Amino acid sequence: MLGVLSIPSLFYFVFMIFFLPESPRWLVSKGRMLEAKRILQRLRGRDDVAGEMALLLNTSLKYV
């Protein structure tokens, strides 16, 4: 019974590793602005994410 339940959890784990992007907030906090911008553009479906990038930058600087 436990073996049957482990199959979906392994599937979700593999899916998460290969397809879930890193958090834009974490990328900004590590100074990886270009990657954060690319991921935001992909998640939002638009090219102009400058306002959200500025917001992420301001919030990450507040905690430094």
Backbone as JSON Lines, residues from 0, in Angstrom:
{"i":0,"aa":"M","n":[0.82,-1.18,0.0],"ca":[0.0,0.0,0.0],"c":[0.88,1.26,0.0]}
{"i":1,"aa":"L","n":[1.93,1.27,0.78],"ca":[2.81,2.44,0.8],"c":[3.56,2.6,-0.52]}
{"i":2,"aa":"G","n":[3.89,1.5,-1.16],"ca":[4.58,1.56,-2.44],"c":[3.74,2.22,-3.52]}
{"i":3,"aa":"V","n":[2.46,1.96,-3.5],"ca":[1.55,2.57,-4.48],"c":[1.48,4.07,-4.26]}
{"i":4,"aa":"L","n":[1.5,4.51,-3.03],"ca":[1.44,5.95,-2.74],"c":[2.75,6.67,-3.05]}
{"i":5,"aa":"S","n":[3.84,5.95,-3.12],"ca":[5.13,6.59,-3.41],"c":[5.28,6.93,-4.89]}
{"i":6,"aa":"I","n":[4.55,6.27,-5.76],"ca":[4.67,6.53,-7.21],"c":[4.26,7.96,-7.56]}
{"i":7,"aa":"P","n":[3.1,8.46,-7.15],"ca":[2.76,9.86,-7.48],"c":[3.72,10.86,-6.83]}
{"i":8,"aa":"S","n":[4.17,10.58,-5.62],"ca":[5.08,11.52,-4.97],"c":[6.42,11.58,-5.69]}
{"i":9,"aa":"L","n":[6.91,10.47,-6.19],"ca":[8.15,10.48,-6.99],"c":[7.96,11.24,-8.29]}
{"i":10,"aa":"F","n":[6.79,11.07,-8.92],"ca":[6.49,11.8,-10.15],"c":[6.5,13.31,-9.89]}
{"i":11,"aa":"Y","n":[5.84,13.75,-8.83],"ca":[5.8,15.18,-8.52],"c":[7.18,15.71,-8.15]}
{"i":12,"aa":"F","n":[7.97,14.92,-7.47],"ca":[9.33,15.34,-7.11],"c":[10.18,15.55,-8.36]}
{"i":13,"aa":"V","n":[10.13,14.62,-9.3],"ca":[10.9,14.75,-10.55],"c":[10.39,15.94,-11.35]}
{"i":14,"aa":"F","n":[9.07,16.1,-11.41],"ca":[8.48,17.24,-12.12],"c":[8.95,18.55,-11.51]}
{"i":15,"aa":"M","n":[9.0,18.63,-10.19],"ca":[9.41,19.85,-9.5],"c":[10.87,20.18,-9.79]}
{"i":16,"aa":"I","n":[11.73,19.19,-9.8],"ca":[13.15,19.43,-10.02],"c":[13.42,19.99,-11.42]}
{"i":17,"aa":"F","n":[12.74,19.45,-12.43],"ca":[13.06,19.82,-13.8],"c":[12.24,20.98,-14.36]}
{"i":18,"aa":"F","n":[11.06,21.25,-13.82],"ca":[10.18,22.23,-14.45],"c":[9.81,23.43,-13.59]}
{"i":19,"aa":"L","n":[10.02,23.37,-12.3],"ca":[9.66,24.49,-11.42],"c":[10.8,25.51,-11.41]}
{"i":20,"aa":"P","n":[10.54,26.76,-11.82],"ca":[11.63,27.75,-11.85],"c":[11.99,28.22,-10.45]}
{"i":21,"aa":"E","n":[13.18,28.78,-10.34],"ca":[13.59,29.37,-9.07],"c":[12.79,30.64,-8.82]}
{"i":22,"aa":"S","n":[12.67,31.03,-7.59],"ca":[11.9,32.2,-7.22],"c":[12.62,33.47,-7.68]}
{"i":23,"aa":"P","n":[11.91,34.37,-8.37],"ca":[12.54,35.64,-8.76],"c":[13.03,36.44,-7.55]}
{"i":24,"aa":"R","n":[12.32,36.36,-6.44],"ca":[12.74,37.08,-5.23],"c":[14.09,36.54,-4.73]}
{"i":25,"aa":"W","n":[14.27,35.23,-4.76],"ca":[15.53,34.63,-4.33],"c":[16.66,35.01,-5.29]}
{"i":26,"aa":"L","n":[16.36,34.99,-6.59],"ca":[17.38,35.36,-7.57],"c":[17.83,36.8,-7.4]}
{"i":27,"aa":"V","n":[16.9,37.71,-7.14],"ca":[17.25,39.12,-6.92],"c":[18.1,39.25,-5.66]}
{"i":28,"aa":"S","n":[17.76,38.51,-4.62],"ca":[18.54,38.6,-3.39],"c":[19.96,38.09,-3.57]}
{"i":29,"aa":"K","n":[20.18,37.22,-4.55],"ca":[21.52,36.7,-4.83],"c":[22.23,37.51,-5.92]}
{"i":30,"aa":"G","n":[21.58,38.57,-6.43],"ca":[22.19,39.45,-7.42],"c":[22.09,38.93,-8.84]}
{"i":31,"aa":"R","n":[21.23,38.0,-9.11],"ca":[21.07,37.41,-10.44],"c":[19.85,38.04,-11.13]}
{"i":32,"aa":"M","n":[20.01,39.33,-11.46],"ca":[18.89,40.14,-11.96],"c":[18.37,39.66,-13.32]}
{"i":33,"aa":"L","n":[19.26,39.32,-14.23],"ca":[18.85,38.92,-15.58],"c":[18.02,37.65,-15.55]}
{"i":34,"aa":"E","n":[18.43,36.69,-14.74],"ca":[17.67,35.45,-14.62],"c":[16.3,35.71,-14.0]}
{"i":35,"aa":"A","n":[16.26,36.58,-12.98],"ca":[14.99,36.91,-12.34],"c":[14.05,37.58,-13.34]}
{"i":36,"aa":"K","n":[14.59,38.46,-14.17],"ca":[13.76,39.13,-15.18],"c":[13.22,38.14,-16.2]}
{"i":37,"aa":"R","n":[14.05,37.2,-16.64],"ca":[13.6,36.2,-17.61],"c":[12.49,35.32,-17.03]}
{"i":38,"aa":"I","n":[12.64,34.93,-15.78],"ca":[11.62,34.08,-15.17],"c":[10.32,34.86,-14.97]}
{"i":39,"aa":"L","n":[10.42,36.11,-14.55],"ca":[9.21,36.93,-14.41],"c":[8.5,37.11,-15.74]}
{"i":40,"aa":"Q","n":[9.26,37.33,-16.8],"ca":[8.66,37.47,-18.12],"c":[7.95,36.19,-18.54]}
{"i":41,"aa":"R","n":[8.55,35.06,-18.24],"ca":[7.93,33.78,-18.6],"c":[6.68,33.53,-17.76]}
{"i":42,"aa":"L","n":[6.72,33.85,-16.47],"ca":[5.57,33.61,-15.61],"c":[4.42,34.57,-15.9]}
{"i":43,"aa":"R","n":[4.73,35.83,-16.17],"ca":[3.69,36.84,-16.4],"c":[3.18,36.86,-17.84]}
{"i":44,"aa":"G","n":[3.99,36.36,-18.77],"ca":[3.57,36.34,-20.17],"c":[3.67,37.69,-20.86]}
{"i":45,"aa":"R","n":[4.51,38.57,-20.35],"ca":[4.7,39.86,-21.0],"c":[6.16,40.28,-20.87]}
{"i":46,"aa":"D","n":[6.57,41.21,-21.74],"ca":[7.97,41.63,-21.76],"c":[8.29,42.68,-20.71]}
{"i":47,"aa":"D","n":[7.31,43.53,-20.36],"ca":[7.58,44.63,-19.44],"c":[7.31,44.22,-18.0]}
{"i":48,"aa":"V","n":[8.36,43.88,-17.29],"ca":[8.25,43.51,-15.87],"c":[9.12,44.43,-15.02]}
{"i":49,"aa":"A","n":[9.43,45.61,-15.55],"ca":[10.34,46.53,-14.86],"c":[9.77,46.97,-13.51]}
{"i":50,"aa":"G","n":[8.47,47.21,-13.44],"ca":[7.86,47.64,-12.18],"c":[7.98,46.57,-11.1]}
{"i":51,"aa":"E","n":[7.73,45.35,-11.49],"ca":[7.84,44.26,-10.53],"c":[9.29,43.99,-10.13]}
{"i":52,"aa":"M","n":[10.21,44.15,-11.08],"ca":[11.63,44.0,-10.76],"c":[12.07,45.07,-9.77]}
{"i":53,"aa":"A","n":[11.59,46.31,-9.97],"ca":[11.94,47.39,-9.05],"c":[11.38,47.1,-7.66]}
{"i":54,"aa":"L","n":[10.18,46.58,-7.59],"ca":[9.59,46.22,-6.31],"c":[10.4,45.12,-5.62]}
{"i":55,"aa":"L","n":[10.8,44.11,-6.37],"ca":[11.62,43.03,-5.8],"c":[12.97,43.55,-5.32]}
{"i":56,"aa":"L","n":[13.54,44.48,-6.08],"ca":[14.84,45.04,-5.71],"c":[14.72,45.86,-4.43]}
{"i":57,"aa":"N","n":[13.66,46.65,-4.33],"ca":[13.45,47.46,-3.12],"c":[13.23,46.61,-1.88]}
{"i":58,"aa":"T","n":[12.44,45.54,-2.01],"ca":[12.18,44.69,-0.86],"c":[13.4,43.89,-0.47]}
{"i":59,"aa":"S","n":[14.24,43.51,-1.43],"ca":[15.44,42.74,-1.08],"c":[16.49,43.66,-0.45]}
{"i":60,"aa":"L","n":[16.53,44.92,-0.83],"ca":[17.5,45.85,-0.24],"c":[17.12,46.22,1.19]}
{"i":61,"aa":"K","n":[15.82,46.16,1.49],"ca":[15.36,46.51,2.82],"c":[15.9,45.54,3.87]}
{"i":62,"aa":"Y","n":[16.1,44.29,3.48],"ca":[16.55,43.27,4.43],"c":[18.04,43.09,4.48]}
{"i":63,"aa":"V","n":[18.8,43.86,3.7],"ca":[20.26,43.72,3.7],"c":[20.87,44.53,4.82]}
